[in-house]
Amino acid sequence: MRLTHPPAVAIAPLLLALCLTAGCRRAAPDGVALVGATLIDGSGGPALPDAAIVVRRGHVESVGTHAGFQLPERTVEVDVGGRWIIPGLIDVHAHVEPWALPRYLAWGVTTVRDLHGDLDSILRLRGDVNGGAVPGPRIYSAGAMIDGLPTTYPDAIGANSPRDARRAVDRLVNAGVDLVKVYTRVDPTLLKAVIDEAGTFNLRVTGHLGLTDALTAAREGIASIEHLSGVPEACMADASSLYAAHYRGFFPGWTAFERSWAGLDSAALARVAEELAQRRTLLVPTLVLHETFSRLDDPAVLRDTMLRAVPELQQQRWNVPDMVRRAGWTDQDYPAFRAARPQQDRFLRQFAAAGGRIATGTDASNQLLIPGYSEHRELQLLVGAGFSPRDALLAATRNGALILGVDSLGLIAPGKAADLVVLTRDPLADIHNTLAIDRVMSRGTLLSADSIRKAW
Ligand SMILES: [Zn+2]
């Protein structure tokens, strides 16, 4: 709402009151016009050169071209000529910790979907950030994940029967989660109960599957699947060895799952890709996780200079050698993990060709996955898998919003949330250019990426 030429009589007492209390200053600007950049708006349509985007009070007010643009009142013009603007990036597979927040913003990730943490701490952090007390990306959270018994991680909510599973969902609903995540020891019977109960509260369910294959989960109505989990199991005539490995724990399950890809039948992969696409199950492949774990025998991975962005204490907590020891990974495992990658890429191409939609997720802040930066690695890996830069960007913007079920994100258009990234180079020409970040707008506030960064 703006006060333009109000009736003088009615406004006079108000002005007098304002002059007495505020010293009769002119009203401060509350809008920003970004003028001159090429806009890639997240719709997948053609880019708009020489655009003028007006943002006010956290929302996009108007989008047009520079030609004929008139600066509205109370609006500051910012020249972004020769630059590119994309919607703020969305990481839909995160485990958010306080140290990660400025990294997300500095790397243009303005929304994250948190998929498990200590229930109370993550919901408190979500409240602090979304309420504006602490700067950071918008946080949507599953709270604590639901797992079969015994739970793989101590802070998951365990369920041993459909009744337990419904109770677990109710507890999460009462705590105020945005979605529900199930973990590897959830079998089809438990999953069915979780999806049904969550559905009565209009909450979506996503899964890192183990004891349930991807097609069974899709047929039960799971909204999305993390890490391409359950896909090999759906392709195999007998997946009992994989189920046994998932039941033993996360690392045995991951190792057997990753090793299985290279031997999968290509016709079976195509069949699974097609049915998942047909059922509109969204996939969050987290290629950066597969890729990182497949290269742990390369000393360069542990010496990556980008790790300077991770606090020393956090790197100690990560303790990668200890993780490798706990996983029991040897020099024979890594080549097998790497052999999975072309198969995963091919599966994603088949899924997309059948009309399936994928969204970018990273699994940061798990070991070696740098919050914010990993999102750009995921984009690069999607392009490496055969996606165009435009489609990779859609996975990181519009499809992220789709997975969240939040219509106001992932698109730069009037009425949408004012989250965007200003780049100095064209991301459609080379996806690496998403790292050429000049400024980031989060909730309508324009930040210079360098001002958020400290030593990193
Ligand atoms: Zn995760």
XYZ file of C-alpha atoms and ligand atoms in Angstrom:
457
model
C 0.000 0.000 0.000
C 1.307 3.460 -0.883
C -0.005 6.902 0.094
C -0.086 8.731 -3.234
C -1.923 12.061 -3.274
C -4.264 11.340 -0.367
C -7.018 13.866 0.297
C -5.253 16.834 1.935
C -7.917 17.379 4.553
C -7.867 13.873 5.849
C -4.083 13.625 5.910
C -3.309 16.918 7.655
C -3.807 15.734 11.264
C -1.840 12.591 10.461
C 1.078 14.591 9.026
C 1.085 16.823 12.041
C 1.260 13.789 14.305
C 4.101 12.328 12.215
C 6.027 15.626 12.303
C 5.767 15.733 16.071
C 6.984 12.161 16.554
C 9.367 11.558 13.648
C 10.740 14.992 12.919
C 8.974 15.396 9.555
C 11.435 13.301 7.535
C 10.600 12.100 4.063
C 9.416 8.485 3.999
C 12.399 6.164 3.536
C 12.614 3.991 0.401
C 11.214 0.515 0.895
C 11.808 -0.826 -2.585
C 14.729 -1.763 -4.823
C 14.780 -1.794 -8.629
C 17.377 -4.082 -10.201
C 17.896 -2.699 -13.667
C 19.792 -3.913 -16.739
C 20.478 -7.612 -16.080
C 19.445 -10.592 -18.181
C 16.690 -12.344 -16.249
C 16.459 -16.130 -16.151
C 13.207 -16.241 -14.209
C 12.990 -19.949 -13.341
C 10.001 -20.679 -15.584
C 12.176 -22.430 -18.149
C 11.162 -19.866 -20.782
C 13.598 -17.641 -22.726
C 15.830 -15.238 -20.787
C 14.729 -11.590 -20.664
C 17.581 -9.213 -21.546
C 17.869 -5.723 -20.034
C 15.230 -6.413 -17.394
C 13.867 -4.170 -14.645
C 12.777 -5.983 -11.491
C 11.168 -4.083 -8.641
C 11.206 -5.634 -5.194
C 9.376 -4.298 -2.178
C 8.916 -5.600 1.351
C 10.176 -9.068 0.584
C 8.248 -9.633 -2.632
C 8.716 -9.057 -6.330
C 6.450 -6.155 -7.276
C 6.988 -6.029 -11.021
C 9.101 -7.538 -13.786
C 9.561 -5.748 -17.102
C 12.127 -4.413 -19.504
C 14.408 -1.429 -18.954
C 12.929 0.276 -22.027
C 10.163 2.564 -20.805
C 10.805 1.675 -17.161
C 9.863 4.378 -14.682
C 11.292 4.174 -11.217
C 8.407 3.964 -8.737
C 8.349 6.221 -5.690
C 10.313 5.198 -2.619
C 12.487 2.891 -4.699
C 16.265 2.793 -4.979
C 17.644 1.912 -8.408
C 20.544 -0.549 -8.531
C 22.422 -0.867 -11.807
C 23.036 -4.530 -12.591
C 23.857 -3.989 -16.273
C 25.900 -6.764 -17.886
C 24.835 -9.252 -15.230
C 22.459 -12.230 -14.995
C 19.738 -12.824 -12.427
C 18.428 -16.259 -11.421
C 15.975 -17.227 -8.643
C 17.544 -18.028 -5.264
C 18.765 -21.618 -5.262
C 16.993 -24.335 -3.270
C 18.807 -27.259 -1.645
C 16.158 -29.874 -0.892
C 18.397 -32.288 0.965
C 20.123 -30.555 3.836
C 20.997 -31.175 7.461
C 21.155 -27.613 8.685
C 23.506 -26.509 11.426
C 24.064 -22.928 12.605
C 27.581 -22.641 11.101
C 26.130 -23.478 7.685
C 23.672 -20.570 7.515
C 25.957 -17.786 6.170
C 27.527 -20.252 3.719
C 24.145 -21.022 2.172
C 23.416 -17.323 1.700
C 26.863 -16.441 0.352
C 26.504 -19.206 -2.251
C 23.046 -18.076 -3.298
C 21.068 -20.850 -1.593
C 18.100 -18.978 -0.171
C 15.923 -21.989 0.773
C 16.769 -25.365 2.261
C 14.739 -28.464 3.052
C 16.150 -29.994 6.214
C 15.788 -33.772 6.280
C 16.740 -34.771 9.798
C 18.266 -33.437 12.935
C 17.576 -33.347 16.642
C 13.860 -32.525 16.601
C 13.881 -29.676 19.123
C 17.119 -28.050 17.941
C 16.242 -27.998 14.264
C 12.751 -26.629 14.832
C 14.160 -23.945 17.148
C 16.726 -23.002 14.500
C 13.983 -22.914 11.857
C 11.965 -20.576 14.069
C 14.937 -18.275 14.699
C 15.849 -18.048 11.007
C 12.372 -17.872 9.506
C 11.346 -15.348 12.158
C 14.237 -13.099 11.172
C 16.249 -13.281 14.416
C 19.141 -15.078 12.702
C 20.176 -14.499 9.054
C 19.944 -17.588 6.879
C 18.021 -19.314 4.119
C 14.331 -20.140 4.534
C 14.168 -23.469 6.322
C 11.567 -26.172 5.768
C 12.117 -29.126 8.048
C 11.151 -32.757 8.476
C 12.342 -32.539 12.096
C 13.525 -36.021 13.069
C 13.149 -38.860 10.579
C 11.050 -41.979 11.166
C 12.911 -45.287 11.055
C 12.151 -48.933 11.779
C 13.486 -50.480 14.984
C 16.196 -50.427 16.055
C 16.610 -46.969 14.551
C 19.790 -46.518 12.530
C 20.513 -43.220 14.328
C 19.629 -42.581 17.978
C 17.781 -39.305 17.330
C 15.341 -40.819 14.794
C 11.799 -41.713 15.869
C 11.413 -45.489 15.900
C 8.341 -47.404 14.757
C 7.725 -51.128 14.905
C 4.109 -51.357 13.736
C 1.670 -49.351 11.626
C 0.188 -48.044 14.879
C 3.627 -46.834 16.023
C 4.215 -45.301 12.616
C 0.995 -43.280 12.835
C 1.917 -42.142 16.340
C 5.345 -41.077 15.104
C 3.718 -38.946 12.394
C 1.317 -37.428 14.964
C 4.240 -36.497 17.193
C 5.959 -34.761 14.274
C 2.748 -32.986 13.299
C 2.367 -31.706 16.868
C 5.961 -30.488 16.822
C 5.160 -28.548 13.625
C 7.225 -30.180 10.884
C 6.792 -29.220 7.224
C 7.117 -32.755 5.829
C 7.942 -36.292 6.939
C 11.068 -38.276 6.116
C 11.381 -42.030 6.407
C 14.669 -43.867 6.658
C 16.186 -47.143 5.519
C 14.598 -49.562 8.032
C 11.053 -48.530 7.126
C 9.430 -51.485 5.340
C 6.403 -51.241 3.020
C 3.915 -51.873 5.850
C 5.306 -49.036 7.960
C 5.626 -46.775 4.919
C 1.979 -47.276 3.999
C 0.900 -46.195 7.499
C 3.248 -43.172 7.500
C 2.011 -41.950 4.111
C -1.627 -42.451 5.051
C -1.306 -40.657 8.386
C 0.796 -37.813 6.934
C -1.762 -37.442 4.152
C -4.526 -36.681 6.641
C -2.439 -33.658 7.717
C -1.626 -32.754 4.128
C 2.071 -33.471 4.693
C 4.281 -35.018 2.049
C 6.566 -37.953 2.720
C 10.055 -38.343 1.335
C 12.307 -41.326 1.797
C 15.840 -42.541 1.962
C 14.619 -46.031 1.163
C 16.210 -49.291 2.308
C 13.718 -52.050 3.075
C 11.223 -50.672 0.525
C 12.002 -50.508 -3.193
C 11.353 -47.325 -5.175
C 8.376 -48.623 -7.162
C 6.599 -49.970 -4.094
C 7.159 -46.601 -2.378
C 5.850 -44.751 -5.446
C 2.770 -46.958 -5.640
C 2.085 -46.228 -1.956
C 2.212 -42.533 -2.784
C 5.602 -41.328 -1.557
C 6.140 -37.768 -2.854
C 9.883 -37.935 -3.392
C 12.846 -40.260 -3.126
C 16.325 -39.284 -1.890
C 19.684 -40.476 -3.305
C 17.997 -42.682 -5.974
C 17.495 -45.120 -3.096
C 15.281 -48.100 -3.777
C 15.980 -47.953 -7.523
C 18.391 -50.940 -7.739
C 16.046 -52.900 -5.465
C 13.163 -52.167 -7.860
C 15.268 -53.328 -10.812
C 16.405 -56.633 -9.311
C 14.437 -59.885 -9.483
C 15.740 -60.748 -6.017
C 16.936 -57.866 -3.858
C 17.119 -59.856 -0.616
C 20.889 -59.380 -0.244
C 20.395 -55.614 -0.481
C 17.575 -55.649 2.074
C 19.761 -57.674 4.435
C 22.533 -55.091 4.033
C 20.149 -52.167 4.691
C 18.926 -53.913 7.786
C 22.499 -54.245 9.085
C 22.975 -50.472 9.049
C 23.569 -47.362 6.985
C 27.102 -48.152 5.772
C 26.542 -51.818 4.824
C 23.343 -50.738 3.073
C 24.978 -47.846 1.205
C 27.944 -49.980 0.156
C 25.792 -52.821 -1.216
C 23.372 -50.352 -2.868
C 26.147 -48.382 -4.562
C 27.981 -51.538 -5.680
C 24.788 -52.944 -7.223
C 24.288 -50.217 -9.861
C 26.968 -51.369 -12.297
C 25.322 -54.788 -12.674
C 21.747 -53.562 -13.200
C 19.888 -54.567 -16.322
C 19.389 -51.564 -18.589
C 15.853 -52.582 -19.605
C 14.888 -52.851 -15.930
C 16.363 -49.394 -15.232
C 14.331 -47.922 -18.095
C 11.152 -49.590 -16.816
C 11.654 -48.217 -13.287
C 12.501 -44.730 -14.618
C 9.324 -44.703 -16.690
C 6.990 -45.817 -13.958
C 8.451 -43.347 -11.429
C 8.022 -40.543 -13.964
C 4.482 -41.649 -14.734
C 3.581 -41.648 -11.048
C 5.083 -38.154 -10.702
C 7.483 -39.219 -7.977
C 10.113 -36.505 -7.607
C 13.732 -37.554 -7.381
C 16.494 -35.907 -5.373
C 19.556 -37.742 -6.720
C 22.215 -36.012 -4.535
C 24.838 -36.829 -7.171
C 27.366 -34.794 -5.201
C 27.062 -37.307 -2.349
C 27.515 -40.324 -4.660
C 30.422 -38.592 -6.384
C 32.166 -37.511 -3.167
C 31.964 -40.944 -1.531
C 33.181 -42.577 -4.762
C 36.399 -40.555 -4.751
C 37.555 -40.889 -1.160
C 40.653 -42.759 -2.393
C 41.748 -39.569 -4.171
C 43.880 -37.498 -1.748
C 42.798 -34.342 -3.637
C 39.254 -34.785 -2.301
C 40.454 -34.421 1.284
C 42.708 -31.498 0.351
C 40.078 -29.597 -1.656
C 40.839 -25.910 -1.141
C 37.127 -25.191 -0.819
C 37.239 -26.977 2.533
C 38.639 -23.731 3.917
C 34.958 -22.732 4.080
C 34.378 -25.355 6.763
C 35.323 -24.423 10.343
C 38.247 -26.370 11.780
C 36.098 -27.777 14.582
C 33.538 -29.025 12.063
C 36.248 -30.725 10.015
C 37.411 -32.474 13.178
C 33.837 -33.596 13.864
C 33.560 -34.898 10.325
C 36.637 -37.044 10.946
C 36.644 -38.570 7.472
C 39.260 -41.292 8.211
C 37.089 -42.473 11.102
C 34.007 -42.491 8.855
C 35.872 -44.620 6.294
C 36.963 -46.990 9.068
C 33.397 -47.291 10.372
C 32.128 -47.858 6.835
C 34.772 -50.523 6.286
C 35.490 -49.144 2.817
C 38.606 -50.450 1.102
C 40.419 -49.677 -2.148
C 38.143 -52.172 -3.929
C 34.978 -50.279 -3.020
C 35.754 -46.923 -4.628
C 36.146 -48.153 -8.235
C 32.846 -50.030 -7.751
C 31.216 -46.822 -6.475
C 32.578 -44.941 -9.484
C 31.162 -47.598 -11.808
C 27.713 -46.735 -10.426
C 27.899 -43.128 -11.572
C 27.347 -43.535 -15.360
C 24.424 -45.876 -14.627
C 22.875 -43.328 -12.244
C 23.335 -40.598 -14.855
C 21.713 -42.749 -17.514
C 18.815 -43.561 -15.201
C 18.243 -39.830 -14.604
C 18.258 -39.129 -18.342
C 15.672 -41.877 -18.871
C 13.578 -40.539 -15.999
C 13.694 -36.973 -17.382
C 12.969 -38.162 -20.929
C 9.835 -39.854 -19.562
C 8.741 -36.522 -18.070
C 10.098 -37.087 -14.535
C 11.272 -34.153 -12.469
C 14.357 -33.948 -10.325
C 15.440 -31.425 -7.709
C 18.888 -30.539 -6.405
C 19.873 -31.760 -2.963
C 23.326 -32.145 -1.452
C 23.236 -33.833 1.970
C 25.365 -31.005 3.406
C 26.498 -30.619 6.185
C 27.502 -34.277 6.084
C 31.156 -35.189 5.545
C 32.911 -33.139 2.817
C 29.637 -31.630 1.583
C 30.059 -27.894 1.976
C 26.792 -26.058 2.662
C 25.958 -23.797 -0.273
C 28.967 -24.675 -2.397
C 27.784 -28.293 -2.823
C 24.644 -27.019 -4.538
C 26.837 -25.704 -7.369
C 28.671 -29.044 -7.557
C 25.282 -30.746 -7.875
C 24.378 -28.413 -10.761
C 27.676 -29.255 -12.479
C 27.105 -32.983 -11.997
C 23.611 -32.726 -13.484
C 25.066 -31.048 -16.564
C 27.721 -33.769 -16.597
C 24.875 -36.308 -16.565
C 23.494 -34.797 -19.777
C 21.099 -32.102 -18.574
C 21.214 -28.652 -20.154
C 22.235 -25.771 -17.872
C 18.649 -24.528 -18.166
C 17.228 -27.841 -16.924
C 19.825 -28.051 -14.163
C 18.800 -24.554 -13.015
C 15.147 -25.628 -13.061
C 16.076 -28.530 -10.777
C 17.618 -26.017 -8.350
C 14.768 -23.496 -8.469
C 11.296 -24.328 -9.774
C 11.476 -28.065 -9.034
C 12.776 -27.350 -5.535
C 9.692 -25.210 -4.940
C 7.548 -27.973 -6.432
C 8.954 -30.539 -4.010
C 8.279 -28.160 -1.116
C 4.812 -27.407 -2.424
C 5.534 -23.687 -2.067
C 4.279 -21.697 -5.000
C 5.989 -18.414 -4.073
C 9.543 -19.755 -4.440
C 11.771 -20.734 -7.353
C 10.394 -18.179 -9.770
C 10.977 -14.451 -10.295
C 7.563 -13.002 -11.091
C 5.200 -10.445 -9.532
C 3.976 -11.591 -6.123
C 6.727 -14.176 -5.634
C 9.231 -14.100 -2.775
C 12.189 -11.804 -3.468
C 14.972 -14.407 -3.337
C 17.437 -14.138 -6.196
C 21.089 -14.300 -7.202
C 22.969 -11.762 -9.343
C 25.750 -13.375 -11.416
C 28.582 -11.722 -13.321
C 28.633 -14.432 -16.003
C 25.979 -16.304 -17.985
C 24.976 -19.604 -16.305
C 23.258 -20.843 -19.469
C 26.562 -20.581 -21.357
C 28.448 -22.550 -18.675
C 26.908 -23.953 -15.516
C 30.134 -23.177 -13.584
C 29.072 -19.526 -13.878
C 26.524 -20.014 -11.087
C 29.585 -19.590 -8.861
C 30.252 -16.083 -10.269
C 28.080 -14.561 -7.552
C 27.955 -10.789 -7.321
C 25.049 -10.344 -4.904
C 22.343 -12.367 -3.267
C 18.863 -11.165 -2.405
C 17.261 -13.011 0.481
C 13.718 -12.061 1.569
C 14.038 -8.794 -0.348
C 17.340 -7.740 1.242
C 20.237 -7.303 -1.154
C 23.510 -8.682 0.198
C 26.932 -8.579 -1.339
C 28.271 -12.147 -1.323
C 31.671 -10.862 -0.146
C 30.156 -9.099 2.825
C 28.742 -12.382 4.132
C 32.011 -14.241 3.697
C 34.617 -14.018 6.390
C 37.874 -15.924 6.068
C 36.514 -18.227 3.377
Zn 20.674 -36.831 4.389
